[in-house]
């Protein structure tokens, strides 16, 4: 005659059937994830056949990288609803997000290591210092702070967000060593002090105020997009729709008409800023895959439009000091 104990397994047998150690079974059992069916007369743990399926499920969830608390939530939901639903979906989604960040970090570390490996002895100290200033994966927070200091105070938040979306490049997920170097230099540039006593914005931008700046930057974004088309076609700066849109951004912000005198004065007011120019050069290196033609940036579009304006009016732009 069979007894109930004939259908129960000891901890060693359960461990052997599941392909794990006795220590593993004891850990999950002590944590309440793997309930025991009973205890023998000698106080030894006894498990039913359903414990094997549960233990295999626990192993699968742990293999996916779920934490013990996450496994507990999945099992609790299964016990309560006779199925796995939101708890499992949420845990898997969270783990995928974590893995995405981990993979990006590894790719950035690999590219940074290759950058150091490919550097000459004379370059390595400087490049190591630049890399040391980055978080992994890198953060765009220093770039955002840089532009927030550059933009007019009290500019509408929606306009600030729109500008930052264009001005702040996102680090590539799988960078080449050259892109790591460019982003590290960009990071260092934005963290450095503003040289001299120069104002952070050209006079033509400061004069419109916060509300006018919102109109101005919205118009400039459209003009830069049009100029980008010309840049991709390899065309030299010239009058046309892009330049008219560029000037219209300023006339709309100032509330004036587009006249030849205004264009001439505008060309003289828009100063070249070496620091901003360098920023956009580095942005182009960050967003362009090595070996490909440089992608247009708001900086290169601005330079193209400014050159077109200067050529049309015969008034070269001034140079910031």
CSV table of C-alpha atoms in Angstrom, one decimal:
chain,number,residue,atom,x,y,z
A,1,UNK,CA,0.0,0.0,0.0
A,2,UNK,CA,1.4,3.4,-1.1
A,3,UNK,CA,1.5,6.2,1.5
A,4,UNK,CA,1.4,10.0,0.9
A,5,UNK,CA,5.2,10.1,1.6
A,6,UNK,CA,5.8,7.9,-1.4
A,7,UNK,CA,4.8,10.9,-3.6
A,8,UNK,CA,7.1,13.3,-1.8
A,9,UNK,CA,10.8,14.0,-2.5
A,10,UNK,CA,13.5,15.0,-0.2
A,11,UNK,CA,15.5,18.1,-0.7
A,12,UNK,CA,18.4,16.1,-2.3
A,13,UNK,CA,16.1,14.4,-4.8
A,14,UNK,CA,14.4,17.6,-5.8
A,15,UNK,CA,17.7,19.3,-6.3
A,16,UNK,CA,19.0,16.4,-8.5
A,17,UNK,CA,15.8,16.4,-10.6
A,18,UNK,CA,16.1,20.2,-11.1
A,19,UNK,CA,19.8,20.2,-11.8
A,20,UNK,CA,20.6,22.5,-8.9
A,21,UNK,CA,22.4,22.3,-5.6
A,22,UNK,CA,20.8,21.5,-2.3
A,23,UNK,CA,21.9,24.9,-1.2
A,24,UNK,CA,19.9,26.5,-4.0
A,25,UNK,CA,16.7,24.6,-3.0
A,26,UNK,CA,17.2,25.6,0.6
A,27,UNK,CA,17.7,29.3,-0.3
A,28,UNK,CA,14.5,29.5,-2.2
A,29,UNK,CA,12.6,27.4,0.3
A,30,UNK,CA,13.8,29.5,3.2
A,31,UNK,CA,12.8,32.6,1.3
A,32,UNK,CA,9.2,31.4,0.8
A,33,UNK,CA,9.5,31.0,-2.9
A,34,UNK,CA,9.4,27.2,-2.8
A,35,UNK,CA,7.0,26.0,-0.1
A,36,UNK,CA,7.6,22.5,1.3
A,37,UNK,CA,4.8,20.0,1.4
A,38,UNK,CA,5.7,18.6,4.8
A,39,UNK,CA,8.5,17.5,7.1
A,40,UNK,CA,9.5,14.0,7.8
A,41,UNK,CA,9.5,12.5,11.3
A,42,UNK,CA,13.2,13.4,11.5
A,43,UNK,CA,12.4,17.0,10.5
A,44,UNK,CA,13.6,16.8,6.9
A,45,UNK,CA,12.0,18.8,4.2
A,46,UNK,CA,9.6,17.0,1.8
A,47,UNK,CA,8.4,18.4,-1.5
A,48,UNK,CA,5.6,17.4,-3.9
A,49,UNK,CA,6.1,17.0,-7.6
A,50,UNK,CA,4.7,20.4,-8.3
A,51,UNK,CA,7.7,21.8,-6.5
A,52,UNK,CA,9.9,20.7,-9.5
A,53,UNK,CA,7.9,22.8,-11.9
A,54,UNK,CA,8.0,25.8,-9.6
A,55,UNK,CA,11.7,25.4,-9.1
A,56,UNK,CA,12.3,25.3,-12.9
A,57,UNK,CA,10.2,28.4,-13.3
A,58,UNK,CA,12.2,30.2,-10.6
A,59,UNK,CA,15.4,29.2,-12.4
A,60,UNK,CA,14.1,30.5,-15.7
A,61,UNK,CA,13.1,33.8,-14.2
A,62,UNK,CA,16.5,34.1,-12.5
A,63,UNK,CA,18.3,33.2,-15.8
A,64,UNK,CA,16.5,36.2,-17.4
A,65,UNK,CA,18.1,38.4,-14.8
A,66,UNK,CA,15.0,39.0,-12.6
A,67,UNK,CA,15.8,39.8,-9.0
A,68,UNK,CA,14.4,37.7,-6.1
A,69,UNK,CA,11.8,40.3,-5.2
A,70,UNK,CA,10.7,40.4,-8.9
A,71,UNK,CA,10.5,36.6,-9.0
A,72,UNK,CA,8.4,36.7,-5.8
A,73,UNK,CA,5.9,39.1,-7.4
A,74,UNK,CA,5.6,36.9,-10.5
A,75,UNK,CA,5.0,33.8,-8.4
A,76,UNK,CA,2.5,35.6,-6.1
A,77,UNK,CA,0.5,36.7,-9.1
A,78,UNK,CA,0.6,33.2,-10.6
A,79,UNK,CA,-0.7,31.8,-7.2
A,80,UNK,CA,-3.4,34.4,-7.1
A,81,UNK,CA,-4.6,34.3,-10.7
A,82,UNK,CA,-3.4,30.9,-11.9
A,83,UNK,CA,-1.3,32.6,-14.6
A,84,UNK,CA,1.5,35.1,-15.1
A,85,UNK,CA,0.5,38.6,-16.4
A,86,UNK,CA,1.4,42.1,-15.5
A,87,UNK,CA,4.1,41.3,-12.9
A,88,UNK,CA,6.1,39.3,-15.4
A,89,UNK,CA,5.5,41.8,-18.2
A,90,UNK,CA,6.6,44.7,-16.0
A,91,UNK,CA,9.7,42.8,-14.7
A,92,UNK,CA,10.8,41.8,-18.3
A,93,UNK,CA,10.3,45.3,-19.6
A,94,UNK,CA,12.3,46.8,-16.7
A,95,UNK,CA,15.1,44.2,-17.3
A,96,UNK,CA,15.2,45.1,-21.0
A,97,UNK,CA,15.6,48.8,-20.1
A,98,UNK,CA,18.4,47.9,-17.7
A,99,UNK,CA,20.1,45.7,-20.3
A,100,UNK,CA,19.9,48.4,-22.9
A,101,UNK,CA,21.7,50.8,-20.6
A,102,UNK,CA,24.3,48.1,-19.7
A,103,UNK,CA,24.9,47.4,-23.4
A,104,UNK,CA,25.3,51.1,-24.2
A,105,UNK,CA,27.8,51.4,-21.4
A,106,UNK,CA,29.8,48.4,-22.6
A,107,UNK,CA,29.9,49.8,-26.1
A,108,UNK,CA,31.1,53.2,-24.9
A,109,UNK,CA,33.7,51.6,-22.8
A,110,UNK,CA,34.9,49.4,-25.7
A,111,UNK,CA,35.1,52.5,-28.0
A,112,UNK,CA,36.9,54.5,-25.3
A,113,UNK,CA,39.4,51.6,-24.8
A,114,UNK,CA,40.0,51.5,-28.6
A,115,UNK,CA,40.5,55.3,-28.6
A,116,UNK,CA,43.3,54.9,-26.0
A,117,UNK,CA,44.7,51.9,-27.8
A,118,UNK,CA,44.9,53.8,-31.1
A,119,UNK,CA,46.3,57.0,-29.5
A,120,UNK,CA,50.0,58.0,-29.8
A,121,UNK,CA,51.9,58.2,-26.5
A,122,UNK,CA,51.7,62.0,-26.7
A,123,UNK,CA,47.9,62.0,-27.0
A,124,UNK,CA,47.1,59.5,-24.3
A,125,UNK,CA,47.3,61.7,-21.2
A,126,UNK,CA,45.0,64.3,-22.7
A,127,UNK,CA,42.5,61.8,-24.0
A,128,UNK,CA,42.4,59.9,-20.7
A,129,UNK,CA,41.6,63.2,-18.9
A,130,UNK,CA,38.8,63.9,-21.4
A,131,UNK,CA,37.4,60.4,-21.0
A,132,UNK,CA,37.6,60.7,-17.3
A,133,UNK,CA,35.2,63.6,-17.4
A,134,UNK,CA,32.4,61.4,-19.0
A,135,UNK,CA,29.8,59.3,-17.3
A,136,UNK,CA,29.1,55.9,-18.9
A,137,UNK,CA,26.9,55.9,-20.8
A,138,UNK,CA,27.5,59.7,-21.2
A,139,UNK,CA,25.1,62.3,-20.0
A,140,UNK,CA,23.9,65.3,-21.9
A,141,UNK,CA,23.3,67.3,-18.7
A,142,UNK,CA,26.4,69.5,-19.1
A,143,UNK,CA,25.3,70.4,-22.7
A,144,UNK,CA,21.8,71.3,-21.5
A,145,UNK,CA,23.2,73.5,-18.7
A,146,UNK,CA,25.5,75.2,-21.2
A,147,UNK,CA,22.6,76.2,-23.5
A,148,UNK,CA,20.3,77.2,-20.6
A,149,UNK,CA,23.0,79.7,-19.6
A,150,UNK,CA,23.1,80.9,-23.2
A,151,UNK,CA,19.4,81.3,-23.7
A,152,UNK,CA,17.5,84.4,-22.5
A,153,UNK,CA,16.1,84.3,-19.0
A,154,UNK,CA,12.4,83.8,-18.7
A,155,UNK,CA,12.1,82.4,-22.2
A,156,UNK,CA,9.0,80.2,-22.4
A,157,UNK,CA,9.7,76.6,-21.3
A,158,UNK,CA,8.1,75.1,-24.5
A,159,UNK,CA,10.5,77.2,-26.6
A,160,UNK,CA,13.5,76.2,-24.5
A,161,UNK,CA,12.7,72.5,-24.8
A,162,UNK,CA,12.3,72.8,-28.5
A,163,UNK,CA,15.6,74.6,-28.8
A,164,UNK,CA,17.4,72.1,-26.6
A,165,UNK,CA,16.0,69.2,-28.7
A,166,UNK,CA,17.8,70.6,-31.7
A,167,UNK,CA,21.0,71.9,-30.0
A,168,UNK,CA,21.8,69.0,-27.8
A,169,UNK,CA,23.0,65.9,-29.7
A,170,UNK,CA,22.2,62.4,-28.3
A,171,UNK,CA,25.3,60.2,-27.8
A,172,UNK,CA,25.3,57.4,-30.4
A,173,UNK,CA,24.4,54.0,-28.9
A,174,UNK,CA,27.3,52.2,-30.6
A,175,UNK,CA,30.0,54.9,-31.0
A,176,UNK,CA,33.3,54.8,-32.9
A,177,UNK,CA,36.4,55.9,-31.0
A,178,UNK,CA,36.4,59.2,-32.9
A,179,UNK,CA,32.8,59.9,-31.7
A,180,UNK,CA,33.8,59.1,-28.1
A,181,UNK,CA,36.6,61.7,-28.5
A,182,UNK,CA,34.3,64.3,-30.0
A,183,UNK,CA,31.7,63.9,-27.3
A,184,UNK,CA,34.3,64.0,-24.6
A,185,UNK,CA,35.7,67.3,-26.1
A,186,UNK,CA,32.1,68.6,-26.3
A,187,UNK,CA,31.5,67.7,-22.7
A,188,UNK,CA,34.8,69.5,-21.7
A,189,UNK,CA,33.9,72.6,-23.8
A,190,UNK,CA,30.5,73.0,-22.1
A,191,UNK,CA,32.0,72.6,-18.6
A,192,UNK,CA,34.7,75.2,-19.2
A,193,UNK,CA,34.3,78.8,-18.2
A,194,UNK,CA,33.1,81.3,-20.8
A,195,UNK,CA,36.3,83.1,-22.1
A,196,UNK,CA,36.8,86.7,-21.3
A,197,UNK,CA,33.9,89.0,-20.6
A,198,UNK,CA,32.1,88.4,-23.8
A,199,UNK,CA,28.3,88.2,-23.7
A,200,UNK,CA,27.0,84.7,-24.3
A,201,UNK,CA,24.6,85.7,-27.1
A,202,UNK,CA,25.1,88.1,-30.1
A,203,UNK,CA,23.5,91.5,-29.7
A,204,UNK,CA,20.8,90.7,-32.3
A,205,UNK,CA,19.6,87.9,-30.0
A,206,UNK,CA,19.8,89.8,-26.7
A,207,UNK,CA,17.8,92.8,-28.0
A,208,UNK,CA,14.6,90.8,-28.7
A,209,UNK,CA,14.0,89.7,-25.1
A,210,UNK,CA,12.6,86.5,-23.8
A,211,UNK,CA,9.3,86.5,-25.7
A,212,UNK,CA,10.9,87.7,-28.9
A,213,UNK,CA,13.5,85.0,-28.5
A,214,UNK,CA,10.9,82.3,-28.6
A,215,UNK,CA,9.6,83.6,-32.0
A,216,UNK,CA,13.2,84.1,-33.2
A,217,UNK,CA,14.4,80.5,-32.4
A,218,UNK,CA,11.3,78.9,-33.8
A,219,UNK,CA,11.9,80.8,-37.1
A,220,UNK,CA,15.6,80.0,-37.1
A,221,UNK,CA,14.9,76.3,-36.7
A,222,UNK,CA,12.8,76.4,-39.9
A,223,UNK,CA,15.6,78.4,-41.7
A,224,UNK,CA,18.3,75.9,-40.5
A,225,UNK,CA,16.2,73.0,-41.9
A,226,UNK,CA,16.0,74.7,-45.3
A,227,UNK,CA,19.7,75.5,-45.3
A,228,UNK,CA,20.5,71.9,-44.3
A,229,UNK,CA,18.9,70.8,-47.6
A,230,UNK,CA,21.2,73.1,-49.5
A,231,UNK,CA,24.2,71.9,-47.5
A,232,UNK,CA,23.4,68.3,-48.3
A,233,UNK,CA,23.3,69.2,-52.0
A,234,UNK,CA,26.7,70.8,-51.7
A,235,UNK,CA,25.5,74.3,-52.7
A,236,UNK,CA,27.3,77.5,-51.9
A,237,UNK,CA,25.6,80.1,-49.8
A,238,UNK,CA,23.1,82.0,-51.9
A,239,UNK,CA,19.9,84.1,-51.6
A,240,UNK,CA,16.7,82.2,-51.7
A,241,UNK,CA,13.9,80.6,-49.6
A,242,UNK,CA,16.3,79.6,-46.8
A,243,UNK,CA,17.8,83.1,-46.4
A,244,UNK,CA,14.4,84.8,-46.6
A,245,UNK,CA,13.2,82.5,-43.8
A,246,UNK,CA,16.3,83.3,-41.8
A,247,UNK,CA,15.7,87.1,-42.1
A,248,UNK,CA,12.0,86.6,-41.4
A,249,UNK,CA,12.8,85.0,-38.1
A,250,UNK,CA,14.5,88.3,-37.0
A,251,UNK,CA,11.9,90.6,-38.5
A,252,UNK,CA,9.1,88.7,-36.8
A,253,UNK,CA,11.0,88.8,-33.5
A,254,UNK,CA,11.6,92.6,-33.8
A,255,UNK,CA,8.3,93.4,-35.3
A,256,UNK,CA,9.8,95.2,-38.3
A,257,UNK,CA,9.7,95.0,-42.1
A,258,UNK,CA,12.3,93.2,-44.2
A,259,UNK,CA,14.2,95.9,-45.9
A,260,UNK,CA,17.7,96.1,-47.4
A,261,UNK,CA,18.9,98.4,-44.6
A,262,UNK,CA,17.7,95.9,-42.0
A,263,UNK,CA,19.5,93.0,-43.7
A,264,UNK,CA,22.7,95.0,-43.8
A,265,UNK,CA,22.5,95.9,-40.1
A,266,UNK,CA,21.6,92.3,-39.2
A,267,UNK,CA,24.7,91.0,-41.0
A,268,UNK,CA,26.9,93.4,-39.0
A,269,UNK,CA,25.2,92.4,-35.7
A,270,UNK,CA,25.6,88.6,-36.0
A,271,UNK,CA,29.0,88.1,-34.5
A,272,UNK,CA,31.0,84.9,-35.0
A,273,UNK,CA,31.7,83.1,-31.7
A,274,UNK,CA,34.6,80.8,-31.8
A,275,UNK,CA,33.3,78.8,-28.8
A,276,UNK,CA,29.9,78.2,-30.4
A,277,UNK,CA,31.5,77.4,-33.8
A,278,UNK,CA,33.7,74.8,-32.0
A,279,UNK,CA,30.6,73.4,-30.3
A,280,UNK,CA,28.9,72.8,-33.7
A,281,UNK,CA,32.0,71.3,-35.2
A,282,UNK,CA,32.1,68.7,-32.4
A,283,UNK,CA,28.4,68.1,-32.7
A,284,UNK,CA,28.9,67.2,-36.4
A,285,UNK,CA,31.6,64.7,-35.4
A,286,UNK,CA,29.3,63.1,-32.8
A,287,UNK,CA,26.3,62.7,-35.1
A,288,UNK,CA,28.2,61.6,-38.2
A,289,UNK,CA,29.3,58.1,-38.7
A,290,UNK,CA,33.0,57.9,-39.5
A,291,UNK,CA,33.8,57.9,-43.2
A,292,UNK,CA,30.6,59.6,-44.1
A,293,UNK,CA,29.9,63.2,-45.2
A,294,UNK,CA,29.4,65.5,-42.2
A,295,UNK,CA,25.7,65.9,-41.3
A,296,UNK,CA,24.5,69.5,-41.3
A,297,UNK,CA,24.0,71.0,-37.9
A,298,UNK,CA,22.3,74.2,-36.8
A,299,UNK,CA,25.8,75.7,-36.5
A,300,UNK,CA,26.8,74.9,-40.1
A,301,UNK,CA,23.3,76.0,-41.3
A,302,UNK,CA,23.7,79.3,-39.5
A,303,UNK,CA,27.2,79.9,-41.0
A,304,UNK,CA,25.8,79.1,-44.5
A,305,UNK,CA,22.9,81.6,-44.0
A,306,UNK,CA,25.1,84.2,-42.5
A,307,UNK,CA,27.5,83.9,-45.4
A,308,UNK,CA,24.6,84.2,-47.9
A,309,UNK,CA,23.4,87.3,-46.0
A,310,UNK,CA,26.9,88.9,-46.0
A,311,UNK,CA,27.3,88.2,-49.7
A,312,UNK,CA,23.9,89.7,-50.5
A,313,UNK,CA,24.4,92.9,-48.5
A,314,UNK,CA,28.2,93.2,-49.0
A,315,UNK,CA,28.5,93.5,-45.2
A,316,UNK,CA,30.8,90.8,-43.7
A,317,UNK,CA,29.8,89.7,-40.2
A,318,UNK,CA,31.8,91.0,-37.3
A,319,UNK,CA,34.0,88.7,-35.2
A,320,UNK,CA,33.5,88.2,-31.5
A,321,UNK,CA,36.4,89.0,-29.3
